[in-house]
PDB file of C-alpha atoms in Angstrom:
ATOM      1  CA  MET A 245     -54.273  26.884 -44.814  1.00 74.00           C
ATOM      2  CA  ARG A 246     -52.138  24.376 -43.313  1.00 84.00           C
ATOM      3  CA  ILE A 247     -51.327  23.894 -39.527  1.00 88.00           C
ATOM      4  CA  ASP A 248     -47.106  23.591 -38.968  1.00 91.00           C
ATOM      5  CA  VAL A 249     -46.924  21.329 -36.220  1.00 91.00           C
ATOM      6  CA  LEU A 250     -43.378  20.598 -34.578  1.00 93.00           C
ATOM      7  CA  ILE A 251     -42.864  16.946 -32.984  1.00 90.00           C
ATOM      8  CA  VAL A 252     -40.507  16.799 -29.942  1.00 94.00           C
ATOM      9  CA  ASP A 253     -39.833  13.249 -29.207  1.00 90.00           C
ATOM     10  CA  GLY A 254     -36.823  11.358 -28.775  1.00 87.00           C
ATOM     11  CA  ARG A 255     -38.329   8.119 -29.445  1.00 82.00           C
ATOM     12  CA  VAL A 256     -38.184   7.497 -33.474  1.00 70.00           C
ATOM     13  CA  PHE A 257     -41.245   5.389 -33.002  1.00 68.00           C
ATOM     14  CA  MET A 258     -43.409   7.600 -31.565  1.00 67.00           C
ATOM     15  CA  ALA A 259     -42.471  11.076 -33.680  1.00 63.00           C
ATOM     16  CA  LYS A 260     -42.983   8.186 -36.584  1.00 68.00           C
ATOM     17  CA  ASP A 261     -46.688   7.234 -35.159  1.00 70.00           C
ATOM     18  CA  LEU A 262     -47.541  11.145 -35.101  1.00 69.00           C
ATOM     19  CA  VAL A 263     -46.247  12.220 -38.317  1.00 71.00           C
ATOM     20  CA  ILE A 264     -49.043   9.092 -39.632  1.00 73.00           C
ATOM     21  CA  GLU A 265     -51.660  10.240 -37.281  1.00 70.00           C
ATOM     22  CA  LEU A 266     -51.298  14.037 -38.627  1.00 71.00           C
ATOM     23  CA  GLY A 267     -50.007  13.584 -41.889  1.00 66.00           C
ATOM     24  CA  ASP A 268     -52.310  14.341 -44.705  1.00 65.00           C
ATOM     25  CA  ASN A 269     -53.109  18.066 -46.194  1.00 61.00           C
ATOM     26  CA  TYR A 270     -53.864  19.740 -43.402  1.00 81.00           C
ATOM     27  CA  TYR A 271     -50.707  19.029 -41.207  1.00 83.00           C
ATOM     28  CA  SER A 272     -46.928  20.116 -41.874  1.00 85.00           C
ATOM     29  CA  ILE A 273     -45.555  18.535 -39.572  1.00 85.00           C
ATOM     30  CA  ARG A 274     -41.643  18.836 -38.879  1.00 90.00           C
ATOM     31  CA  THR A 275     -39.704  16.498 -36.036  1.00 89.00           C
ATOM     32  CA  ALA A 276     -36.618  16.392 -33.750  1.00 94.00           C
ATOM     33  CA  LEU A 277     -35.865  14.051 -31.692  1.00 93.00           C
ATOM     34  CA  SER A 278     -33.915  16.345 -28.550  1.00 96.00           C
ATOM     35  CA  GLY A 279     -34.918  19.159 -27.224  1.00 96.00           C
ATOM     36  CA  LYS A 280     -32.046  21.401 -28.540  1.00 97.00           C
ATOM     37  CA  GLU A 281     -32.873  20.117 -32.202  1.00 97.00           C
ATOM     38  CA  GLY A 282     -36.585  21.289 -31.366  1.00 96.00           C
ATOM     39  CA  LEU A 283     -35.561  24.633 -30.054  1.00 96.00           C
ATOM     40  CA  SER A 284     -33.010  25.553 -33.276  1.00 96.00           C
ATOM     41  CA  ILE A 285     -36.073  24.701 -35.619  1.00 96.00           C
ATOM     42  CA  ALA A 286     -38.651  26.224 -33.769  1.00 96.00           C
ATOM     43  CA  SER A 287     -36.622  29.323 -34.214  1.00 93.00           C
ATOM     44  CA  ARG A 288     -36.138  28.860 -37.822  1.00 93.00           C
ATOM     45  CA  LYS A 289     -39.833  28.262 -38.415  1.00 92.00           C
ATOM     46  CA  THR A 290     -42.186  28.608 -35.741  1.00 94.00           C
ATOM     47  CA  PRO A 291     -44.488  26.312 -35.540  1.00 95.00           C
ATOM     48  CA  HIS A 292     -48.423  26.798 -34.834  1.00 94.00           C
ATOM     49  CA  VAL A 293     -48.253  24.349 -32.346  1.00 94.00           C
ATOM     50  CA  VAL A 294     -45.372  22.527 -30.539  1.00 95.00           C
ATOM     51  CA  LEU A 295     -46.295  18.391 -29.451  1.00 92.00           C
ATOM     52  CA  CYS A 296     -43.154  17.525 -26.955  1.00 93.00           C
ATOM     53  CA  ALA A 297     -42.803  14.434 -24.831  1.00 92.00           C
ATOM     54  CA  GLU A 298     -42.651  14.812 -20.777  1.00 92.00           C
ATOM     55  CA  ASP A 299     -38.897  12.447 -21.154  1.00 91.00           C
ATOM     56  CA  LEU A 300     -37.125  14.056 -23.883  1.00 93.00           C
ATOM     57  CA  PRO A 301     -33.129  12.694 -23.766  1.00 93.00           C
ATOM     58  CA  ASP A 302     -31.049  15.774 -23.320  1.00 96.00           C
ATOM     59  CA  MET A 303     -33.887  17.902 -20.715  1.00 95.00           C
ATOM     60  CA  GLY A 304     -37.434  17.835 -19.297  1.00 93.00           C
ATOM     61  CA  ALA A 305     -40.592  19.114 -21.400  1.00 94.00           C
ATOM     62  CA  ARG A 306     -39.993  21.926 -18.517  1.00 94.00           C
ATOM     63  CA  GLU A 307     -37.285  22.740 -19.319  1.00 96.00           C
ATOM     64  CA  PHE A 308     -37.482  22.677 -22.678  1.00 96.00           C
ATOM     65  CA  ARG A 309     -40.702  24.900 -22.763  1.00 95.00           C
ATOM     66  CA  ASP A 310     -38.736  27.584 -20.406  1.00 95.00           C
ATOM     67  CA  ALA A 311     -36.393  27.459 -23.525  1.00 96.00           C
ATOM     68  CA  LEU A 312     -38.437  28.548 -25.938  1.00 95.00           C
ATOM     69  CA  ARG A 313     -40.936  30.987 -23.635  1.00 93.00           C
ATOM     70  CA  GLY A 314     -37.014  32.681 -23.199  1.00 94.00           C
ATOM     71  CA  ARG A 315     -36.667  33.671 -26.868  1.00 91.00           C
ATOM     72  CA  GLN A 316     -38.040  36.031 -28.355  1.00 91.00           C
ATOM     73  CA  GLU A 317     -39.632  34.438 -31.388  1.00 89.00           C
ATOM     74  CA  THR A 318     -40.991  31.244 -29.581  1.00 92.00           C
ATOM     75  CA  LEU A 319     -42.482  33.063 -26.781  1.00 91.00           C
ATOM     76  CA  HIS A 320     -45.674  32.285 -26.846  1.00 91.00           C
ATOM     77  CA  LEU A 321     -45.690  28.955 -28.803  1.00 93.00           C
ATOM     78  CA  PRO A 322     -48.318  26.982 -27.348  1.00 95.00           C
ATOM     79  CA  VAL A 323     -46.823  23.664 -25.959  1.00 95.00           C
ATOM     80  CA  VAL A 324     -48.381  20.314 -25.611  1.00 93.00           C
ATOM     81  CA  VAL A 325     -47.019  17.984 -23.135  1.00 93.00           C
ATOM     82  CA  LEU A 326     -47.352  13.893 -24.200  1.00 90.00           C
ATOM     83  CA  LEU A 327     -47.576  12.228 -20.755  1.00 89.00           C
ATOM     84  CA  ASP A 328     -46.295   8.828 -20.088  1.00 81.00           C
ATOM     85  CA  LYS A 329     -48.381   8.270 -17.735  1.00 69.00           C
ATOM     86  CA  GLY A 330     -52.334   7.068 -18.252  1.00 56.00           C
ATOM     87  CA  GLU A 331     -52.808   3.298 -19.265  1.00 47.00           C
ATOM     88  CA  ASN A 332     -55.116   4.357 -22.005  1.00 49.00           C
ATOM     89  CA  SER A 333     -56.468   7.606 -23.992  1.00 47.00           C
ATOM     90  CA  HIS A 334     -59.575   7.614 -21.490  1.00 49.00           C
ATOM     91  CA  GLU A 335     -58.019   8.434 -18.505  1.00 52.00           C
ATOM     92  CA  ALA A 336     -58.700  11.897 -17.912  1.00 54.00           C
ATOM     93  CA  VAL A 337     -55.142  14.037 -18.072  1.00 65.00           C
ATOM     94  CA  ASN A 338     -54.555  16.802 -15.968  1.00 73.00           C
ATOM     95  CA  VAL A 339     -52.256  19.674 -17.802  1.00 77.00           C
ATOM     96  CA  PRO A 340     -49.522  20.906 -15.807  1.00 80.00           C
ATOM     97  CA  SER A 341     -48.667  24.153 -14.608  1.00 84.00           C
ATOM     98  CA  GLY A 342     -47.141  26.468 -17.976  1.00 85.00           C
ATOM     99  CA  PHE A 343     -48.463  24.187 -20.568  1.00 91.00           C
ATOM    100  CA  GLU A 344     -51.484  24.524 -22.796  1.00 90.00           C
ATOM    101  CA  GLY A 345     -52.248  20.624 -23.461  1.00 89.00           C
ATOM    102  CA  ALA A 346     -51.441  17.596 -22.219  1.00 89.00           C
ATOM    103  CA  LEU A 347     -52.457  13.992 -23.356  1.00 88.00           C
ATOM    104  CA  PRO A 348     -51.446  10.798 -22.415  1.00 86.00           C
ATOM    105  CA  ARG A 349     -48.734   8.612 -25.119  1.00 79.00           C
ATOM    106  CA  THR A 350     -51.694   6.744 -25.864  1.00 77.00           C
ATOM    107  CA  PHE A 351     -54.201   9.029 -27.095  1.00 77.00           C
ATOM    108  CA  GLU A 352     -56.085   8.372 -30.052  1.00 77.00           C
ATOM    109  CA  SER A 353     -56.044   9.948 -32.884  1.00 78.00           C
ATOM    110  CA  ARG A 354     -59.254  12.271 -32.681  1.00 82.00           C
ATOM    111  CA  GLU A 355     -57.968  13.664 -29.399  1.00 85.00           C
ATOM    112  CA  LEU A 356     -54.588  14.429 -30.438  1.00 84.00           C
ATOM    113  CA  ILE A 357     -56.593  16.901 -33.432  1.00 85.00           C
ATOM    114  CA  ALA A 358     -59.208  18.190 -31.217  1.00 88.00           C
ATOM    115  CA  THR A 359     -56.309  19.457 -28.940  1.00 89.00           C
ATOM    116  CA  ILE A 360     -54.794  21.204 -31.454  1.00 89.00           C
ATOM    117  CA  HIS A 361     -57.639  22.761 -33.089  1.00 88.00           C
ATOM    118  CA  GLU A 362     -59.328  23.989 -29.352  1.00 91.00           C
ATOM    119  CA  ILE A 363     -55.591  25.403 -28.338  1.00 91.00           C
ATOM    120  CA  LEU A 364     -55.409  27.247 -31.873  1.00 90.00           C
ATOM    121  CA  GLY A 365     -58.955  28.414 -31.606  1.00 87.00           C
ATOM    122  CA  ARG A 366     -60.073  26.524 -35.210  1.00 64.00           C
ATOM    123  CA  PRO A 367     -62.746  24.038 -35.825  1.00 56.00           C
ATOM    124  CA  PRO A 368     -60.768  20.756 -36.946  1.00 51.00           C
ATOM    125  CA  SER A 369     -61.470  20.428 -41.018  1.00 49.00           C
ATOM    126  CA  ALA A 370     -63.765  18.435 -42.184  1.00 42.00           C
ATOM    127  CA  GLY A 371     -62.196  15.387 -44.164  1.00 40.00           C
TER     128      GLY A 371
END
């Protein structure tokens, strides 16, 4: 079964990089460049998990998460916040309250995949 991931990030290059990192047979990726667009996409077809930038063009990650929690169809949707702090992916990152996961923007693909699978309670597929 494919894992449906919604990436909400106003930085076009970052969203494209994430699509490349996850874009294989195990993931179905949709992207939004703003919080409003992300909310619309999540409401139409609820993903398994959302990766959300800390600083969206039209709202912050907390505001986006709260808007998801305010809608019945996305109430329990796990959100991983992409943090701007952290010089490299080896630094410890604290998960902000109310989010299911957090990664620095400079993460490695294996960290992203491990985080998604940990949140969803599924082992990563061999590949």
